[in-house]
Every structure is written in structure tokens, then in C-alpha cells.
Amino acid sequence: MDEKKKVILKLENICQSYVVGDSVKDAAENVSLEVYDNEFLVILGPGHCGKTVLMNIIAGLERPIGGRVYLDGEEVHGSDKRIGMVFQSLNLMPWRTVMGNVEFGLEVAGVSKDKRRAIAQKYIDLVGLKGFEKSYPHELSGGMKQRVGIARAYTNNPQILLMDEPFGQLDAQTRYAMEEEVLRIWEQEKRTIIFVTNNIEEAVYLADRIVLLSNCPAKVKQVYDLSVLERPRNTTSPDFLRIRSEISDNTDLAL
Amino acid sequence: MEQKTVHMSAAELREQRLKVLYRILPIVSLLLLVALWLLASSGANSNFPTPQAVWERTVRLFTNPVKKLTLIGHSLVSLRRIGLALIFDWTAGIAFGVLLGWCPRARAFFGPLFNAFRAVPPLAWIPLITLWFGAGEFPKVLIVIFGSLASIVVNTQAGLSSVDKMYLDVGTVFNATPKQRLFKIAIPASLDAIFAGVRTSTSAAWMVVLAAEMLGADSGVGFLISRGMDSIDMPLVLTGMIAIGIVGAILAIITQIAERLICPWTRKRK
């Protein structure tokens, strides 16, 4: 294995289930996967197949019933500073301005005001929100809110960024624009990104590798290496369409 | 006021008309009230004072104070009592509400007692409080506290115990300490609920202080009303009632403005 393919995150036999009423519902079953340093990994799966559960486990928001998470070869329990998250539901704090939201992680980490302002400003500029520092979330559009979420996650300089269906609630046009934004930011500020989606086209457009999950409970069905597709990708090129339909045929239908 | 008259579109015109209508309606209701009042007091043997009599009584209250205090003086005495009570409510009450809302053990320990306490009307405490503390200012403030504390505690508790998990998740991802989760996430997220408590405790305090003053005091707006009742001076009673209404409305407006200043994010754009 060459230098570029250093494993930074490893999931080993992750299992998760919940008691729902009188029955036990399995959300994830023996999920094992490796994530390489600085790669753009997309976790693709139908409907509610437990993708968010996997994200929450990696982020330390919930404990798995079984299995282990290794970060840089060490087992991690709970949340870790090296892992940042862009939430599906945005989770911007309505009582904080754009600046207040973006600098939140640094504030919690005890970084001095001047310093955290400077760092937050850098990422606000990077996501294209210069001039909106003093706006409140309710004054922003859906795409702009998502940019705030991305800037907030980057600000604490995590090695791994989890993005849980960040564009699920955006309209198609904004979604395409944001996909390009994420790639641009990723090229500029190389990090490992784990991106969850149920949209096959989005997955093929963004990913270095795609991990395809089965329908509930989530199991790894197949891993696709997309490094053959050159960036920037053309969503109508024959190669793109071929891979897209190949994955599509292999994807379970969500009920 | 500047009004656009040139090239007003139909939509603007409609908007303008609605605005004028909304300004006029409150004045119409006030005029109707006065008309009704005139009608009710104009009967031959009506014991209901006319607006004029009330106005004259109000003016006389300034030149001829009752117990050395004018209407403003009595209002300020009442306001001072609720002010002292509210200072306690908004410090100890909010702190207690935060404790109940944030810490399930504290809720289990204090919850039942607190629910029993708030079911007792504040005026029921008057005999005991008078027995213990006599008739000075402190017992009156205490009664106001007993009558207004519950609303701020309950609202604060409700806010803290229903903080959306998604905000706390952000704290978890950034490794926030328990103290940071409380002060940087849970309390700010509950500020609008806390402010609802501030509003209701203010109006509750204003109600209770007047009732307490009517039962035994020699100053305050409530005292004016009971004095009017004892000396069959109905214009004085109405003067007191109108003062209560006006001061109450001003208090409501002040808390509303304070909320807008302190929580600018709750001001939704149209």
C-alpha cells in the first residue's frame, strides 16, 4: 500500500439496534470499512438504511451495540476533536450570528477571541459568505445555511469531516452548485470527507470511492473505486452514466 | 408622516388602506367604550360615575393627595413592590427553573413540593405572612413573590427540559464541557421560553400586588381602590382601575421591547 492510501479511519464490525416498542430493530449489521487519508468517501444507501446511524457512531453521538471505531490506529470512544460534522438538519444555533455559529467550536475549545475571529473569517470567506458575518440563520437561504454548517465544521480543523446528507433539503439547482462548492473547498483544504447520500448521481459526481449499503439493516454491499473517472466530472459522459447505472442496478429499493 | 401619493399601485393602495384601518380600529373601540360608559352613567339614579367625574377626581388626586401621595406616588409605591419581587423572581426563580429543567434529579426531588406550592393562591398566604412578618413592606413583597415566582420557574424549566437535541449534538461533536453545554447551548436555546416567563411573571406580580394592597396597606394603587370603596368614592375606584390598566399595558410593552433587544433572532422577517 502506498503513502497516499494510509488508512485514517476504520470501522470494525459495527452493529447497532434499537428497541422500538416491543420489537428490536437492527439499524446496522457488521459494518466494516476503511477510510483513506484525504479521500472523498461517499456512503450511499437507500432511504433510511442506517447511514445516519453510522455517521452518529463515528461522530461519537451514539455508542454502537457492537464493534469498534479506530482513528489513526487507536480505538476511539465517544466524540473526538479530530472528527468534524456537517449535520443533515443544519443545527445552526438561531441565537448566534453567522460568525457566532462558525466560531462556536473554537470558542468551546477556549481559543482567544481575536484568534478565533480570524480563523472563522478565513472559512467564512472560503465558503463564500463574506459580508454575512452578522446575519442570523433565519435571514439566510437554505444553501447559505449549509455553507455556514460547512464553515463551522472546517473551523476546528478536523482531520475527518462527516457530511450527513447535507444537501437533502436543497432544491436541485442549489444542490448542484453546493456539490461543486464542496469539491472546490475539498481541493483547497484537503481533508478526509465522508459524505452520506441517497442520491446516486451525487455520489458518482463527488466520490473517490463509494461504499454502497444495503437496505435496513445497513450492511456493506459493495465498494466502488471511482478514481478512473477524472475530475471535474461530466454527469453526461458515457463513463459516468455507465457507472451510475451499474450502481443503480445494484441498489436496493427503499420501502 | 410621509405618504406616497404619486403612482401608487393597486397592491400598495390596498396595503395602505389596511394600515389605516388597523390604526383606526383601536381608537374606535376606545370611543365605543367611552360612549357606553356615558350611557351607563347618565341614568337618573345611576351610581356609576360619569367620565367627567372620574377625570375631575383624578385631577384632584394630584392637588389633594391621599395619605401624602398623588396617583403617581401610589403607582410608584406599587411598582417598587413588584420591582423588588421581580428582581428575586428573575434571579433566584430563573436559577431554580434552570436547575429543575436541566437536572432530572432536582426535578424529582423538588418537583412535587413545587407543584403543591404553586397550587396555593398567593392571597392564601396573607394570614401566615402577616403573623410572621407584620405589616411592613417586606411581607407585601413576599406575597408578590409567592404569586409570581411559579410562572418564571415553570417557563424556564419547560425551556431547559425541551432544548432540541440537535443543538446539544453540536456541543458533543465539538467536545463541549457540561458547563459549556448549559451556558452556551441550553440557556440561550431557552431564552425565548425564559422571556415568556418574564412576561407572565410581570403581569402576575402586578395583579397580586394590587390584591395584596387592597387587603391591607396604606399606600399603592390597590389601597386607593379600597379607600374609594370604604368612603363610597366610586370615581376614585375608577381612577385606580384606569391607572392599573395603563401601568399594566406599559409594563407589557417594556418587557416586549426588552425581549426584542435581548433576543434579536426571534424577530422573524416578514
Coordinates of C-alpha atoms in Angstrom, one line a residue:
Chain A
M1 CA 0.0 0.0 0.0
D2 CA 1.5 3.3 -1.0
E3 CA 1.7 6.5 1.1
K4 CA -1.4 8.0 -0.4
K5 CA -3.6 5.2 0.8
K6 CA -2.9 5.5 4.5
V7 CA -5.9 4.3 6.5
I8 CA -7.1 7.0 8.8
L9 CA -10.4 5.7 10.0
K10 CA -11.5 2.1 10.4
L11 CA -14.9 0.7 11.3
E12 CA -14.8 -2.9 12.5
N13 CA -18.0 -5.0 12.7
I14 CA -20.2 -2.1 13.8
C15 CA -23.6 -3.3 14.9
Q16 CA -26.4 -1.1 16.1
S17 CA -30.0 -1.9 17.1
Y18 CA -32.8 -0.2 19.0
V19 CA -35.8 -1.2 20.9
V20 CA -38.8 0.2 19.2
G21 CA -42.0 -0.6 21.1
D22 CA -42.0 -4.3 21.6
S23 CA -39.5 -5.3 18.9
V24 CA -35.9 -4.8 18.2
K25 CA -34.9 -3.0 15.1
D26 CA -31.5 -3.6 13.6
A27 CA -30.0 -0.4 12.0
A28 CA -26.5 -1.7 11.2
E29 CA -25.1 -5.2 10.9
N30 CA -21.4 -5.9 10.9
V31 CA -20.4 -2.8 9.0
S32 CA -16.6 -2.8 8.4
L33 CA -14.9 -0.3 6.3
E34 CA -11.7 1.6 5.9
V35 CA -11.3 5.2 5.0
Y36 CA -8.1 6.5 3.5
D37 CA -6.4 9.8 4.3
N38 CA -7.7 12.8 2.3
E39 CA -10.1 10.7 0.2
F40 CA -13.6 11.7 -0.6
L41 CA -15.6 8.7 0.5
V42 CA -19.4 8.6 -0.2
I43 CA -21.6 6.3 1.8
L44 CA -24.6 5.6 -0.5
G45 CA -27.7 3.8 0.6
P46 CA -31.4 3.7 0.1
G47 CA -33.9 5.6 2.2
H48 CA -33.5 5.2 5.9
C49 CA -31.0 2.4 5.9
G50 CA -28.9 3.4 8.9
K51 CA -26.5 5.8 7.2
T52 CA -27.1 8.5 9.7
V53 CA -26.6 5.9 12.5
L54 CA -23.1 5.1 11.1
M55 CA -22.3 8.8 11.0
N56 CA -23.5 9.3 14.6
I57 CA -21.4 6.4 15.7
I58 CA -18.3 7.8 14.0
A59 CA -19.0 11.3 15.4
G60 CA -19.5 9.9 18.9
L61 CA -23.1 10.9 19.2
E62 CA -24.2 7.4 19.9
R63 CA -22.5 4.2 21.1
P64 CA -22.7 1.1 18.9
I65 CA -24.1 -2.2 20.4
G66 CA -21.0 -3.9 19.0
G67 CA -17.9 -3.2 17.0
R68 CA -15.0 -0.8 17.2
V69 CA -14.0 2.5 15.6
Y70 CA -10.3 3.2 15.1
L71 CA -8.9 6.6 14.3
D72 CA -5.2 6.7 13.2
G73 CA -4.9 3.1 14.6
E74 CA -6.3 3.9 18.0
E75 CA -9.7 2.9 19.2
V76 CA -11.9 5.9 20.0
H77 CA -14.9 6.1 22.4
G78 CA -17.2 9.0 22.1
S79 CA -16.6 12.2 20.3
D80 CA -13.1 13.2 19.1
K81 CA -11.6 16.6 18.2
R82 CA -10.2 15.2 15.0
I83 CA -13.7 14.5 13.6
G84 CA -16.0 17.3 12.5
M85 CA -19.5 17.1 11.3
V86 CA -21.9 18.9 8.9
F87 CA -25.4 17.9 10.0
Q88 CA -28.3 16.9 7.9
S89 CA -30.7 19.2 9.8
L90 CA -28.1 22.1 9.7
N91 CA -28.3 22.5 13.5
L92 CA -27.3 26.2 13.3
M93 CA -28.0 28.0 16.5
P94 CA -30.6 30.6 15.8
W95 CA -29.4 32.8 18.6
R96 CA -25.9 33.1 17.1
T97 CA -24.9 35.1 14.0
V98 CA -23.1 33.5 11.1
M99 CA -19.8 34.5 12.8
G100 CA -21.1 33.2 16.2
N101 CA -22.0 29.8 14.7
V102 CA -18.8 29.4 12.7
E103 CA -16.6 30.3 15.7
F104 CA -18.6 28.1 18.1
G105 CA -16.2 25.2 18.1
L106 CA -13.2 27.4 18.7
E107 CA -15.0 29.2 21.5
V108 CA -15.7 25.9 23.2
A109 CA -12.1 24.9 22.7
G110 CA -11.0 28.0 24.6
V111 CA -9.4 29.9 21.7
S112 CA -9.0 33.6 22.3
K113 CA -11.5 35.9 20.7
D114 CA -9.1 37.6 18.2
K115 CA -7.6 34.3 17.1
R116 CA -10.9 32.5 16.6
R117 CA -12.4 35.5 14.8
A118 CA -9.5 35.4 12.3
I119 CA -9.8 31.7 11.8
A120 CA -13.6 31.8 11.5
Q121 CA -13.3 34.7 9.0
K122 CA -11.0 32.6 6.8
Y123 CA -13.6 29.8 6.5
I124 CA -16.5 32.2 6.1
D125 CA -14.6 33.7 3.2
L126 CA -13.8 30.2 1.9
V127 CA -17.4 29.2 1.7
G128 CA -18.3 32.5 0.1
L129 CA -20.3 34.1 2.9
K130 CA -18.1 37.3 3.2
G131 CA -20.4 40.1 4.2
F132 CA -22.9 37.9 6.0
E133 CA -20.9 37.6 9.3
K134 CA -23.5 39.5 11.3
S135 CA -26.6 37.8 9.8
Y136 CA -28.8 35.4 11.8
P137 CA -29.5 32.0 10.3
H138 CA -33.2 32.9 9.7
E139 CA -32.1 35.6 7.4
L140 CA -30.2 33.1 5.1
S141 CA -31.3 30.9 2.3
G142 CA -31.0 27.1 2.5
G143 CA -27.8 26.9 0.5
M144 CA -26.2 29.7 2.6
K145 CA -27.2 28.0 5.9
Q146 CA -25.5 24.8 4.6
R147 CA -22.4 26.9 3.8
V148 CA -22.4 28.1 7.4
G149 CA -22.6 24.4 8.6
I150 CA -19.6 23.5 6.4
A151 CA -17.5 26.5 7.6
R152 CA -18.3 25.7 11.2
A153 CA -17.1 22.1 10.7
Y154 CA -13.9 23.2 9.0
T155 CA -13.0 25.9 11.5
N156 CA -11.9 23.4 14.2
N157 CA -9.5 21.9 11.6
P158 CA -10.7 18.3 11.9
Q159 CA -8.8 15.5 10.0
I160 CA -12.1 13.9 9.0
L161 CA -15.3 15.7 8.0
L162 CA -18.6 13.9 8.2
M163 CA -21.3 15.2 5.9
D164 CA -24.7 13.7 6.6
E165 CA -26.9 14.2 3.6
P166 CA -26.1 17.9 3.8
F167 CA -27.9 18.8 0.6
G168 CA -31.0 16.6 1.0
Q169 CA -33.3 19.6 1.6
L170 CA -32.0 21.9 -1.1
D171 CA -33.6 22.4 -4.5
A172 CA -31.9 20.7 -7.4
Q173 CA -30.1 23.9 -8.7
T174 CA -28.7 24.9 -5.4
R175 CA -27.7 21.3 -4.8
Y176 CA -25.6 21.1 -8.0
A177 CA -24.0 24.4 -7.0
M178 CA -23.2 23.2 -3.5
E179 CA -21.8 19.9 -4.8
E180 CA -19.3 21.9 -6.8
E181 CA -18.6 24.1 -3.8
V182 CA -17.8 21.1 -1.6
L183 CA -15.4 19.8 -4.2
R184 CA -13.8 23.2 -4.6
I185 CA -13.3 23.5 -0.8
W186 CA -12.0 20.0 -0.6
E187 CA -9.4 20.7 -3.3
Q188 CA -8.4 23.8 -1.5
E189 CA -8.4 22.4 2.1
K190 CA -7.6 18.8 1.8
R191 CA -9.3 16.7 4.4
T192 CA -10.9 13.3 4.6
I193 CA -14.5 13.6 3.8
I194 CA -17.1 11.0 4.5
F195 CA -20.3 12.1 2.7
V196 CA -23.6 10.4 3.1
T197 CA -26.3 10.5 0.4
N198 CA -29.1 8.5 -1.1
N199 CA -28.6 10.2 -4.4
I200 CA -26.6 8.0 -6.9
E201 CA -25.8 10.9 -9.2
E202 CA -24.5 13.0 -6.4
A203 CA -22.4 10.0 -5.1
V204 CA -20.8 9.4 -8.5
Y205 CA -20.2 13.1 -9.1
L206 CA -18.3 13.5 -5.7
A207 CA -16.7 10.3 -4.7
D208 CA -13.2 8.8 -4.9
R209 CA -14.8 5.7 -3.6
I210 CA -18.4 4.7 -3.0
V211 CA -19.5 2.4 -0.2
L212 CA -22.9 1.0 -1.2
L213 CA -25.0 -0.1 1.7
S214 CA -27.9 -2.5 1.6
N215 CA -31.4 -1.7 2.8
C216 CA -32.2 -2.0 6.5
P217 CA -30.2 -3.1 8.5
A218 CA -27.2 -1.5 6.8
K219 CA -24.6 -3.8 5.6
V220 CA -21.7 -3.1 3.2
K221 CA -23.0 -4.4 -0.2
Q222 CA -20.2 -3.3 -2.4
V223 CA -17.3 -0.8 -2.7
Y224 CA -16.7 1.1 -5.9
D225 CA -13.4 2.8 -6.8
L226 CA -14.1 5.8 -8.9
S227 CA -10.6 7.0 -9.3
V228 CA -10.8 6.2 -13.0
L229 CA -13.3 9.0 -13.5
E230 CA -11.4 12.2 -14.0
R231 CA -12.4 15.4 -12.2
P232 CA -14.1 17.7 -12.9
R233 CA -16.7 15.1 -13.8
N234 CA -19.2 15.4 -16.6
T235 CA -22.5 14.0 -15.5
T236 CA -23.4 13.1 -19.0
S237 CA -20.2 11.4 -20.1
P238 CA -20.5 7.7 -21.1
D239 CA -18.2 6.5 -18.3
F240 CA -20.2 8.5 -15.7
L241 CA -23.5 7.1 -17.0
R242 CA -22.2 3.6 -17.1
I243 CA -21.0 3.6 -13.5
R244 CA -24.2 5.3 -12.4
S245 CA -26.4 2.7 -14.0
E246 CA -24.2 -0.1 -12.7
I247 CA -24.6 1.2 -9.1
S248 CA -28.3 1.9 -9.7
D249 CA -28.9 -1.7 -10.7
N250 CA -27.2 -2.9 -7.5
T251 CA -29.1 -0.6 -5.2
D252 CA -31.9 -1.9 -3.0
L253 CA -35.2 -0.2 -3.2
A254 CA -36.2 1.6 -0.1
L255 CA -39.7 0.8 1.0
Chain B
M1 CA -45.8 61.3 8.2
E2 CA -44.7 60.9 4.6
Q3 CA -47.2 59.4 2.3
K4 CA -46.6 58.4 -1.3
T5 CA -49.4 59.7 -3.4
V6 CA -47.8 59.5 -6.9
H7 CA -48.3 56.4 -8.9
M8 CA -49.4 54.1 -6.2
S9 CA -50.1 50.6 -7.4
A10 CA -53.2 48.8 -6.5
A11 CA -51.3 46.5 -4.2
E12 CA -49.7 49.4 -2.4
L13 CA -53.0 51.1 -2.1
R14 CA -54.6 48.0 -0.5
E15 CA -51.7 47.8 1.9
Q16 CA -52.1 51.5 2.8
R17 CA -55.8 51.1 3.4
L18 CA -55.2 48.1 5.7
K19 CA -52.6 50.1 7.7
V20 CA -55.0 53.0 8.1
L21 CA -57.8 50.5 9.2
Y22 CA -55.6 48.9 11.8
R23 CA -54.7 52.3 13.2
I24 CA -58.3 53.4 13.4
L25 CA -59.8 50.2 14.9
P26 CA -58.3 50.7 18.4
I27 CA -59.5 54.3 18.5
V28 CA -63.0 53.2 17.5
S29 CA -63.1 50.6 20.3
L30 CA -61.9 53.2 22.8
L31 CA -64.6 55.7 21.7
L32 CA -67.2 53.0 21.9
L33 CA -66.2 52.2 25.5
V34 CA -66.5 55.9 26.5
A35 CA -69.9 56.1 24.8
L36 CA -71.1 53.0 26.7
W37 CA -69.7 54.5 29.8
L38 CA -71.6 57.8 29.3
L39 CA -74.8 55.8 28.6
A40 CA -74.4 53.7 31.7
S41 CA -73.7 56.7 34.0
S42 CA -76.3 59.1 32.6
G43 CA -79.3 57.3 34.1
A44 CA -81.2 59.4 36.6
N45 CA -80.3 57.4 39.7
S46 CA -77.2 55.8 38.4
N47 CA -74.5 55.1 41.0
F48 CA -71.9 54.7 38.3
P49 CA -69.6 57.8 38.0
T50 CA -69.5 59.8 34.7
P51 CA -66.2 60.1 32.8
Q52 CA -66.1 63.7 33.8
A53 CA -66.4 62.9 37.5
V54 CA -63.6 60.4 37.2
W55 CA -61.4 62.9 35.3
E56 CA -62.1 65.6 38.0
R57 CA -61.3 63.0 40.7
T58 CA -58.1 62.1 39.0
V59 CA -57.0 65.8 38.8
R60 CA -58.0 66.3 42.4
L61 CA -55.7 63.4 43.4
F62 CA -52.8 65.4 42.2
T63 CA -53.6 68.6 44.1
N64 CA -55.1 66.9 47.1
P65 CA -53.0 63.7 47.8
V66 CA -54.4 60.7 49.7
K67 CA -52.1 59.8 52.6
K68 CA -49.5 62.3 51.3
L69 CA -49.2 60.6 47.9
T70 CA -50.6 61.5 44.5
L71 CA -51.7 59.0 41.9
I72 CA -48.2 58.8 40.5
G73 CA -46.8 58.4 44.0
H74 CA -49.1 55.5 44.7
S75 CA -48.3 53.9 41.4
L76 CA -44.6 54.1 42.1
V77 CA -45.1 52.5 45.5
S78 CA -46.9 49.6 43.8
L79 CA -44.2 49.4 41.1
R80 CA -41.5 49.4 43.7
R81 CA -43.1 46.4 45.4
I82 CA -43.3 44.4 42.2
G83 CA -39.8 45.6 41.2
L84 CA -38.3 44.1 44.3
A85 CA -40.3 40.9 43.9
L86 CA -39.3 40.6 40.2
I87 CA -35.6 41.1 41.0
F88 CA -35.9 38.0 43.2
D89 CA -38.0 36.1 40.5
W90 CA -35.6 36.8 37.7
T91 CA -32.5 35.8 39.7
A92 CA -33.5 33.0 42.1
G93 CA -36.5 32.0 40.1
I94 CA -34.6 31.6 36.8
A95 CA -31.8 29.8 38.6
F96 CA -34.3 27.4 40.2
G97 CA -36.1 26.8 36.9
V98 CA -32.7 26.1 35.2
L99 CA -32.0 23.6 38.0
L100 CA -35.3 21.8 37.6
G101 CA -35.2 21.8 33.8
W102 CA -31.6 20.7 33.4
C103 CA -31.2 18.2 36.3
P104 CA -33.7 15.3 36.4
R105 CA -32.7 14.5 40.0
A106 CA -33.5 18.0 41.2
R107 CA -36.8 17.8 39.3
A108 CA -37.7 14.5 41.1
F109 CA -36.7 16.0 44.4
F110 CA -38.3 19.4 44.2
G111 CA -41.0 18.9 41.6
P112 CA -43.9 17.6 43.7
L113 CA -43.3 20.1 46.5
F114 CA -43.1 22.9 44.0
N115 CA -46.3 21.8 42.3
A116 CA -48.1 21.9 45.6
F117 CA -46.7 25.3 46.4
R118 CA -47.8 26.9 43.2
A119 CA -51.3 25.5 43.6
V120 CA -51.8 27.6 46.7
P121 CA -53.1 31.1 45.7
P122 CA -50.8 33.8 46.9
L123 CA -53.5 35.6 48.9
A124 CA -54.0 32.5 51.0
W125 CA -50.5 33.2 52.4
I126 CA -51.6 36.6 53.8
P127 CA -52.6 35.4 57.2
L128 CA -49.4 33.4 57.8
I129 CA -47.2 36.1 56.4
T130 CA -48.8 38.8 58.4
L131 CA -48.5 36.7 61.5
W132 CA -44.8 36.2 60.9
F133 CA -43.7 39.5 59.4
G134 CA -46.3 42.0 60.5
A135 CA -47.5 44.7 58.1
G136 CA -44.3 46.3 56.7
E137 CA -43.0 46.4 53.1
F138 CA -41.3 43.0 53.3
P139 CA -44.4 40.9 53.7
K140 CA -46.1 42.6 50.8
V141 CA -43.1 41.9 48.5
L142 CA -43.1 38.4 49.8
I143 CA -46.7 37.9 48.8
V144 CA -45.9 39.3 45.3
I145 CA -43.0 36.8 45.1
F146 CA -45.3 33.9 46.1
G147 CA -47.7 35.0 43.4
S148 CA -45.3 35.5 40.5
L149 CA -42.5 33.1 41.1
A150 CA -44.2 30.0 39.7
S151 CA -44.7 31.4 36.2
I152 CA -41.0 32.2 35.7
V153 CA -39.9 28.9 37.2
V154 CA -42.3 26.8 35.1
N155 CA -41.4 28.6 31.9
T156 CA -37.7 28.4 32.5
Q157 CA -38.0 24.7 33.4
A158 CA -40.0 24.0 30.3
G159 CA -37.4 25.7 28.1
L160 CA -34.5 23.9 29.6
S161 CA -36.0 20.5 29.5
S162 CA -37.1 20.8 25.9
V163 CA -33.8 22.0 24.3
D164 CA -33.6 20.5 20.9
K165 CA -31.1 17.6 20.9
M166 CA -29.6 18.8 17.6
Y167 CA -28.1 21.8 19.3
L168 CA -26.6 19.6 22.1
D169 CA -25.2 17.3 19.4
V170 CA -23.2 20.2 18.0
G171 CA -21.8 20.6 21.5
T172 CA -20.9 16.9 21.7
V173 CA -19.2 17.0 18.3
F174 CA -17.1 19.9 19.5
N175 CA -16.3 18.3 22.8
A176 CA -18.1 20.9 24.9
T177 CA -17.9 20.5 28.7
P178 CA -21.1 20.1 30.7
K179 CA -20.9 23.7 31.8
Q180 CA -20.5 24.9 28.2
R181 CA -23.4 22.8 27.1
L182 CA -25.6 24.5 29.8
F183 CA -24.4 28.1 29.4
K184 CA -23.6 28.2 25.7
I185 CA -26.3 26.0 24.3
A186 CA -29.2 25.1 26.7
I187 CA -29.7 28.5 28.3
P188 CA -29.5 30.5 25.0
A189 CA -31.8 28.0 23.4
S190 CA -34.3 28.5 26.2
L191 CA -34.2 32.3 26.2
D192 CA -37.5 32.8 24.4
A193 CA -39.2 30.4 26.9
I194 CA -37.5 32.3 29.8
F195 CA -38.8 35.6 28.3
A196 CA -42.3 34.2 28.2
G197 CA -41.8 33.6 31.9
V198 CA -40.5 37.2 32.4
R199 CA -43.7 38.5 30.7
T200 CA -46.1 36.3 32.7
S201 CA -44.4 36.9 36.0
T202 CA -44.5 40.7 35.4
S203 CA -48.3 40.6 34.8
A204 CA -48.9 38.2 37.6
A205 CA -46.8 40.4 40.0
W206 CA -48.9 43.4 39.0
M207 CA -52.1 41.5 39.7
V208 CA -51.0 40.2 43.1
V209 CA -49.6 43.5 44.4
L210 CA -53.0 45.2 43.8
A211 CA -54.9 42.4 45.6
A212 CA -52.4 42.4 48.5
E213 CA -52.7 46.2 48.8
M214 CA -56.5 46.1 48.8
L215 CA -56.4 43.7 51.8
G216 CA -54.2 45.8 54.0
A217 CA -51.9 48.7 53.1
D218 CA -51.8 52.5 53.4
S219 CA -50.2 53.1 50.0
G220 CA -50.3 51.8 46.5
V221 CA -52.9 51.8 43.8
G222 CA -54.7 48.8 45.4
F223 CA -55.0 50.9 48.6
L224 CA -56.6 53.8 46.5
I225 CA -59.3 51.4 45.3
S226 CA -60.1 50.0 48.8
R227 CA -60.1 53.6 50.1
G228 CA -62.6 54.5 47.4
M229 CA -64.7 51.5 48.3
D230 CA -64.7 52.3 52.0
S231 CA -65.6 56.0 51.5
I232 CA -68.1 55.3 48.7
D233 CA -65.9 57.3 46.4
M234 CA -66.6 55.5 43.1
P235 CA -64.7 58.0 40.9
L236 CA -61.6 57.2 43.0
V237 CA -62.1 53.4 42.4
L238 CA -62.3 54.0 38.7
T239 CA -59.3 56.3 38.7
G240 CA -57.4 53.4 40.4
M241 CA -58.7 50.9 37.8
I242 CA -57.7 53.0 34.9
A243 CA -54.2 53.6 36.4
I244 CA -53.8 49.8 36.8
G245 CA -54.8 49.3 33.2
I246 CA -52.3 51.9 31.9
V247 CA -49.4 50.8 34.1
G248 CA -50.0 47.2 33.2
A249 CA -50.0 48.0 29.5
I250 CA -46.8 50.0 29.8
L251 CA -45.1 47.1 31.7
A252 CA -46.2 44.7 28.9
I253 CA -44.7 47.0 26.3
I254 CA -41.5 47.3 28.2
T255 CA -41.0 43.6 28.5
Q256 CA -41.8 43.2 24.8
I257 CA -39.1 45.7 23.8
A258 CA -36.6 44.2 26.2
E259 CA -37.2 40.8 24.6
R260 CA -36.6 42.2 21.1
L261 CA -33.4 43.8 22.3
I262 CA -32.1 40.8 24.1
C263 CA -33.2 38.1 21.6
P264 CA -33.0 39.7 18.2
W265 CA -33.2 36.3 16.4
T266 CA -36.8 35.8 17.5
R267 CA -37.8 38.8 15.4
K268 CA -38.8 36.9 12.3
R269 CA -38.6 38.7 9.0
K270 CA -41.8 39.0 7.0

